[in-house]
Tab-separated table of C-alpha atoms in Angstrom:
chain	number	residue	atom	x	y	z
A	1	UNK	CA	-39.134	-23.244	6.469
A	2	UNK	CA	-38.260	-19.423	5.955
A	3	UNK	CA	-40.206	-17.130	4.138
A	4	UNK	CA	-38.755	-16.695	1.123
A	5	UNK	CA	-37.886	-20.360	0.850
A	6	UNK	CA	-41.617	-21.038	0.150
A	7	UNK	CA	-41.039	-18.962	-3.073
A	8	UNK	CA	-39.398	-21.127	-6.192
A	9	UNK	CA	-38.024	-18.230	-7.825
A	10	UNK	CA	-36.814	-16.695	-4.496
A	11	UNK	CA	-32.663	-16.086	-4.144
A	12	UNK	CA	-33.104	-18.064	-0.913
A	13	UNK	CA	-34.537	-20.894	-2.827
A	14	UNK	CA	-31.777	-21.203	-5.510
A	15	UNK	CA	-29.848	-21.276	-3.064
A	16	UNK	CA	-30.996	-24.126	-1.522
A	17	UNK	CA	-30.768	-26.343	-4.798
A	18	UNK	CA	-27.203	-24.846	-5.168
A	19	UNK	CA	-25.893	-25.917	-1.801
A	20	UNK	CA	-28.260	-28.800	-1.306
A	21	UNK	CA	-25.363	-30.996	-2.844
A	22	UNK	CA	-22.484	-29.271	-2.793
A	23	UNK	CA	-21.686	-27.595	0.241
A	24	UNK	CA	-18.884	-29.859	1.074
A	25	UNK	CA	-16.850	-27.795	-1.372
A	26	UNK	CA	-16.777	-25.221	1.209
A	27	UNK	CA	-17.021	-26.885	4.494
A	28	UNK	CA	-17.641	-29.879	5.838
A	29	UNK	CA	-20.338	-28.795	8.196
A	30	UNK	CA	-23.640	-29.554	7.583
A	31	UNK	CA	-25.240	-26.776	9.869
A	32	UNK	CA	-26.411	-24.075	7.044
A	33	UNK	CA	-28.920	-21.103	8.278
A	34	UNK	CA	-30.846	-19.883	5.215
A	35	UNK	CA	-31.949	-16.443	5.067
A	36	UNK	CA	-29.537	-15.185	7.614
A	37	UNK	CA	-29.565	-11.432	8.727
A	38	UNK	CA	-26.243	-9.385	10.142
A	39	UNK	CA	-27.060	-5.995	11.878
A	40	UNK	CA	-25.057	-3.314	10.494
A	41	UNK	CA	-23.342	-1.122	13.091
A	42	UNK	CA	-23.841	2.565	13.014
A	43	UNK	CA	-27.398	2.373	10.788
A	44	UNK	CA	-30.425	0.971	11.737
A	45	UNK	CA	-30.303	-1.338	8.704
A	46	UNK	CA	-29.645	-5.268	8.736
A	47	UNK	CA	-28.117	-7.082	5.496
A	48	UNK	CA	-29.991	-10.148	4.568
A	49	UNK	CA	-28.079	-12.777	3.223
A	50	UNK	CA	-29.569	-16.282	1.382
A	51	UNK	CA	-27.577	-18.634	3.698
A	52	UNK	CA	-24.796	-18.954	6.040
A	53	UNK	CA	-22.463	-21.674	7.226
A	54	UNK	CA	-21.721	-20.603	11.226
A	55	UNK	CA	-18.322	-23.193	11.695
A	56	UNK	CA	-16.753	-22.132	8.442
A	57	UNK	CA	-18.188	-18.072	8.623
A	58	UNK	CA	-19.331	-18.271	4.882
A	59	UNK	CA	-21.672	-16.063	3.424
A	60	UNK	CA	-24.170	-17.170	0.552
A	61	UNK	CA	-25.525	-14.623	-2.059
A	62	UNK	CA	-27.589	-15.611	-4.797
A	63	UNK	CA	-27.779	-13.268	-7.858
A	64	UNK	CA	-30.603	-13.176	-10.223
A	65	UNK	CA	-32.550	-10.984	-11.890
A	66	UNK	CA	-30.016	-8.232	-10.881
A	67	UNK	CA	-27.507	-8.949	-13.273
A	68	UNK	CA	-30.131	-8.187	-16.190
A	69	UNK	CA	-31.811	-4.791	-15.068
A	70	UNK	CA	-30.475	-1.127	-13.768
A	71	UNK	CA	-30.146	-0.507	-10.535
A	72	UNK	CA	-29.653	2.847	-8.697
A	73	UNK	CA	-26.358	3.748	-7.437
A	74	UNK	CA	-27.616	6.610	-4.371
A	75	UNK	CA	-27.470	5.731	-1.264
A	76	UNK	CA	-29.092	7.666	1.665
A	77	UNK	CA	-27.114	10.207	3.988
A	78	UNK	CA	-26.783	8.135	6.983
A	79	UNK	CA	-24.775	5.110	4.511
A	80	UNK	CA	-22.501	8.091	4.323
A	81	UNK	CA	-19.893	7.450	7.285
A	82	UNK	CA	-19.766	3.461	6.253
A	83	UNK	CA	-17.868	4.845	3.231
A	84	UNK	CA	-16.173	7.821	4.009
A	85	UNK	CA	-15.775	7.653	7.626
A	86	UNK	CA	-12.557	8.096	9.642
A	87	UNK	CA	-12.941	4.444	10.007
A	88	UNK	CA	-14.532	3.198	6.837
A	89	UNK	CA	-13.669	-0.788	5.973
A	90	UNK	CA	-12.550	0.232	2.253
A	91	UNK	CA	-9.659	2.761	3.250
A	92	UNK	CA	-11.027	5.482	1.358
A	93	UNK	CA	-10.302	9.359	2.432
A	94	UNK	CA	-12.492	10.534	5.257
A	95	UNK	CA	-15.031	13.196	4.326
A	96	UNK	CA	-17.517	15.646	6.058
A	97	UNK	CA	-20.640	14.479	5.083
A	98	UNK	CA	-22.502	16.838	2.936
A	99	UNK	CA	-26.139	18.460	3.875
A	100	UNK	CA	-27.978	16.238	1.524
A	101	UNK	CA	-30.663	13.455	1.813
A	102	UNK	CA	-28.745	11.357	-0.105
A	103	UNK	CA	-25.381	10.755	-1.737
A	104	UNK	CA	-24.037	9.039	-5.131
A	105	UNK	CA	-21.710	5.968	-5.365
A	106	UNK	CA	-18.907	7.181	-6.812
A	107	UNK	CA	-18.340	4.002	-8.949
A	108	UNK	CA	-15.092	4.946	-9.798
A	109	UNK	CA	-13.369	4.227	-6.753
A	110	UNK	CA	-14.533	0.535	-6.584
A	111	UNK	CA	-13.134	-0.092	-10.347
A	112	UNK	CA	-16.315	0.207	-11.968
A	113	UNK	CA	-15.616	2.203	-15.341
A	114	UNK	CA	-19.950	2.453	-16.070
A	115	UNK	CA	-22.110	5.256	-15.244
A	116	UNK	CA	-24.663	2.810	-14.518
A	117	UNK	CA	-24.658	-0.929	-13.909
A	118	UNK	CA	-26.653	-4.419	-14.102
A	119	UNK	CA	-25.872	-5.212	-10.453
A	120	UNK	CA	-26.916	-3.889	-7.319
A	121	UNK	CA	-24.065	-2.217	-5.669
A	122	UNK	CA	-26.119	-1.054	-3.132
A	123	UNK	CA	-27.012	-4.697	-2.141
A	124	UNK	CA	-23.358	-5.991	-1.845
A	125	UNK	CA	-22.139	-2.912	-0.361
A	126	UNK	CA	-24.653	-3.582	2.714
A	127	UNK	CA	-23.602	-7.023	2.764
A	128	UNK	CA	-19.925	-6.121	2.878
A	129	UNK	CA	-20.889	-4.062	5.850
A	130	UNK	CA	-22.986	-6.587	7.357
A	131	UNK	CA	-20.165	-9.516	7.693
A	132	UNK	CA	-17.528	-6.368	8.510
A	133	UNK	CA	-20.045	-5.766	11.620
A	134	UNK	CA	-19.190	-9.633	13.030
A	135	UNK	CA	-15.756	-8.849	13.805
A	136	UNK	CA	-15.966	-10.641	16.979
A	137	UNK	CA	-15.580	-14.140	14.954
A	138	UNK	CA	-12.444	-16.220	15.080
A	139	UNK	CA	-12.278	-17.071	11.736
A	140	UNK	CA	-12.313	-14.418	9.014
A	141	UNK	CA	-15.302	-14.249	7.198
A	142	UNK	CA	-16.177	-15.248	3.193
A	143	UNK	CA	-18.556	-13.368	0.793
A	144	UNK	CA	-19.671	-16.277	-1.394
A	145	UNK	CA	-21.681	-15.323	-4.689
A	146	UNK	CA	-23.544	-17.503	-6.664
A	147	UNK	CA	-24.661	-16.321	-10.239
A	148	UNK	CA	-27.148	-17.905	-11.994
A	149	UNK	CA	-26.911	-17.802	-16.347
A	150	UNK	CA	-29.561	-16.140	-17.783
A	151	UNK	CA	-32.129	-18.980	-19.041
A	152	UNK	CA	-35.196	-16.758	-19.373
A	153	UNK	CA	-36.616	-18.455	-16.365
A	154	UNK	CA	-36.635	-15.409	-14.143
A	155	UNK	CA	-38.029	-13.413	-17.198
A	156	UNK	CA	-40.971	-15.635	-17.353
A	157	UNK	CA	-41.909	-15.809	-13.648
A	158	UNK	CA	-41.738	-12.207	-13.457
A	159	UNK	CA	-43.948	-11.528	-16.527
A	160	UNK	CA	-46.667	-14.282	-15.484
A	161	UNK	CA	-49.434	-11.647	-14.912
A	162	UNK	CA	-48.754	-9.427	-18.197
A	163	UNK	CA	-49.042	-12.789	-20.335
A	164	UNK	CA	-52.181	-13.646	-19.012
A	165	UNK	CA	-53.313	-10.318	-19.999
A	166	UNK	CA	-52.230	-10.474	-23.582
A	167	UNK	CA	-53.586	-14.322	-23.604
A	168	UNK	CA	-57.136	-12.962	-22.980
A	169	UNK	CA	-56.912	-10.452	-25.204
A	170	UNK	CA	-55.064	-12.753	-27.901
A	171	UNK	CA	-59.002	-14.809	-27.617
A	172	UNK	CA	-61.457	-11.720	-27.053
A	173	UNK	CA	-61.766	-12.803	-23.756
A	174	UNK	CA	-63.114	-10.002	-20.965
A	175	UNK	CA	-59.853	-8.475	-18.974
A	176	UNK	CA	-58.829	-10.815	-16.232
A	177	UNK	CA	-60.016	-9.969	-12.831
A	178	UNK	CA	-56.637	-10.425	-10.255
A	179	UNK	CA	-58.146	-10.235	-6.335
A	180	UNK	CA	-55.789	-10.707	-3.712
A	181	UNK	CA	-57.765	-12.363	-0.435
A	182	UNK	CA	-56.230	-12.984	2.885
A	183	UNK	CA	-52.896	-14.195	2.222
A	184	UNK	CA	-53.849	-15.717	-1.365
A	185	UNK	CA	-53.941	-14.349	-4.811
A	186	UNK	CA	-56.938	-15.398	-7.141
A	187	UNK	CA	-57.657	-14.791	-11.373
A	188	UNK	CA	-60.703	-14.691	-12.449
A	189	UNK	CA	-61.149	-15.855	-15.905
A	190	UNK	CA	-64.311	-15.030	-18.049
A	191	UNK	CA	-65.185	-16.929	-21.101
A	192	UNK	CA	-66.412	-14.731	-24.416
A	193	UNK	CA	-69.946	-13.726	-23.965
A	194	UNK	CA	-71.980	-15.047	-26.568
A	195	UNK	CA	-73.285	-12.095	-29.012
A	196	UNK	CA	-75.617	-14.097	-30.696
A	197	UNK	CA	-79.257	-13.384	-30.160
A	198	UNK	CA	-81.171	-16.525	-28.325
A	199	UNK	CA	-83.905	-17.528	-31.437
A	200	UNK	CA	-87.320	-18.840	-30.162
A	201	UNK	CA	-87.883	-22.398	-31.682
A	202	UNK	CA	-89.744	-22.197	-34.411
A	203	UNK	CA	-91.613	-25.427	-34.974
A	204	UNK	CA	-94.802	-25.616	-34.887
A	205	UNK	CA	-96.526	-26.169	-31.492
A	206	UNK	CA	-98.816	-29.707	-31.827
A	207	UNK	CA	-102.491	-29.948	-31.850
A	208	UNK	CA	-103.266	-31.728	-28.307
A	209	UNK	CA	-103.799	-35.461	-29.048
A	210	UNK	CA	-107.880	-35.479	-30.161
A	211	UNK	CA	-109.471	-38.443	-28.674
A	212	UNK	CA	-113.147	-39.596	-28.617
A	213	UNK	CA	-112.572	-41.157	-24.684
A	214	UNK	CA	-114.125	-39.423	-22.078
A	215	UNK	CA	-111.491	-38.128	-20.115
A	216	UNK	CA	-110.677	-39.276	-16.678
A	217	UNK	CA	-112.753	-37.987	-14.396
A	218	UNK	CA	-112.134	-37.341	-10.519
A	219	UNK	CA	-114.582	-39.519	-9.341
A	220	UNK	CA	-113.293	-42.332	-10.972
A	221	UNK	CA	-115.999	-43.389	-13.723
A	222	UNK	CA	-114.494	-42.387	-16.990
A	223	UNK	CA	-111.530	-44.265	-17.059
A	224	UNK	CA	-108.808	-45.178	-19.349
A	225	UNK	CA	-106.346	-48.560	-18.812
A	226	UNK	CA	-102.968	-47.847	-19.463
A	227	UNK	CA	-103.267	-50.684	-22.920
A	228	UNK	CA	-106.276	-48.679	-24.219
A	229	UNK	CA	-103.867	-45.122	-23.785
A	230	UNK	CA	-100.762	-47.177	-25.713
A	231	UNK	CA	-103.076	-47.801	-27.858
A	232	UNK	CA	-104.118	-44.368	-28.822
A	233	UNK	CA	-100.948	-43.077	-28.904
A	234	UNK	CA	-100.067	-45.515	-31.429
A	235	UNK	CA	-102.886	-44.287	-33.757
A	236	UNK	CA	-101.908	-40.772	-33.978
């Protein structure tokens, strides 16, 4: 199993459950790669993609939590060519690249009337350029995107930590201890320490039982049968 398909709220995982059932819509292959990676040429950078379908050349992207937070729109100075190259795959102007570290996506040009967006542009632009790097296919490739509605689930996985936080708190408990060990990740939860005082016992320590039998000695002659002790015991 990959990596990230381990994860339950991992893109590669939803989109396993997405096209566990119906990828038939698309193709009628059943050979699906999840997590599948296209080198990008010109860059040392590779875009990752949740799954793949080789026979049909479909990409699979899963969208999450990006659609509900900001994302930066920079890019670094070597992304710079891919866009405004003298052979750039969106037929924009070429342009001397500037002597910067890194560059702004000029949203403009790709429709985008914001200043700043819920989606990562960054993300599908490297994809874009990913499946534009496999030219050598026969078949022309697909950018598939699946988009999951906001139900508050990703929201709640990603706050797990924070709520058990305010939970402890919420009951006076001490702060959580979070460890990570090896490859795992442990809480420690302490229960309230008790503030009370511990109270000696105050009843009365007993007299030792008074008897008028010899006690038992060690050499045997003084002794008491087990009928005669129930029977003192009774007495007092």
């Amino acid at each position: 199993m990959p990596p990230k398909m381990a994860s339950v709220a991992s893109s590669s995982r939803f989109c396993y459950l997405a096209l566990r059932d119906g990828y038939k819509q698309f193709n009628n292959s059943e050979d699906i790669i999840f997590e599948h990676s296209c080198r990008i040429k010109g860059i040392n950078a590779t875009a990752n993609l949740d799954a793949y379908i080789p026979k049909a050349n479909i990409y699979f992207e899963v969208k999450c939590h990006e659609i509900f937070s900001q994302h930066s729109i920079y890019l670094k100075k070597s992304y710079w060519n891919l866009l405004y190259g003298q052979e750039n795959d969106f037929g924009f102007s070429y342009a001397k690249c500037p002597d910067i570290d890194e560059f702004k996506i000029e949203l403009c040009n790709f429709g985008i009337a914001k200043t700043k967006i819920r989606f990562d542009i960054k993300q599908f632009l490297c994809h874009l350029w990913g499946i534009a790097s496999q030219k050598d296919k026969d078949i022309p490739a697909k950018l598939v995107y699946l988009f999951f509605n906001k139900m508050d689930l990703i929201e709640q996985w990603g706050t797990g930590i924070q709520r058990i936080i305010n939970r402890a708190k919420e009951y006076e408990l001490p702060k959580p201890e979070f460890r990570e060990i090896g490859n795992t990740f442990r809480v420690n939860l302490y229960r309230k320490a008790d503030k009370k005082p511990i109270k000696a016992d105050k009843k009365p320590i007993k007299e030792p039982i008074k008897t008028d039998k010899k006690p038992i000695k060690a050499d045997g002659k003084s002794i008491i049968t087990s009928k005669q002790r129930k029977n003192l015991i009774e007495k007092t």
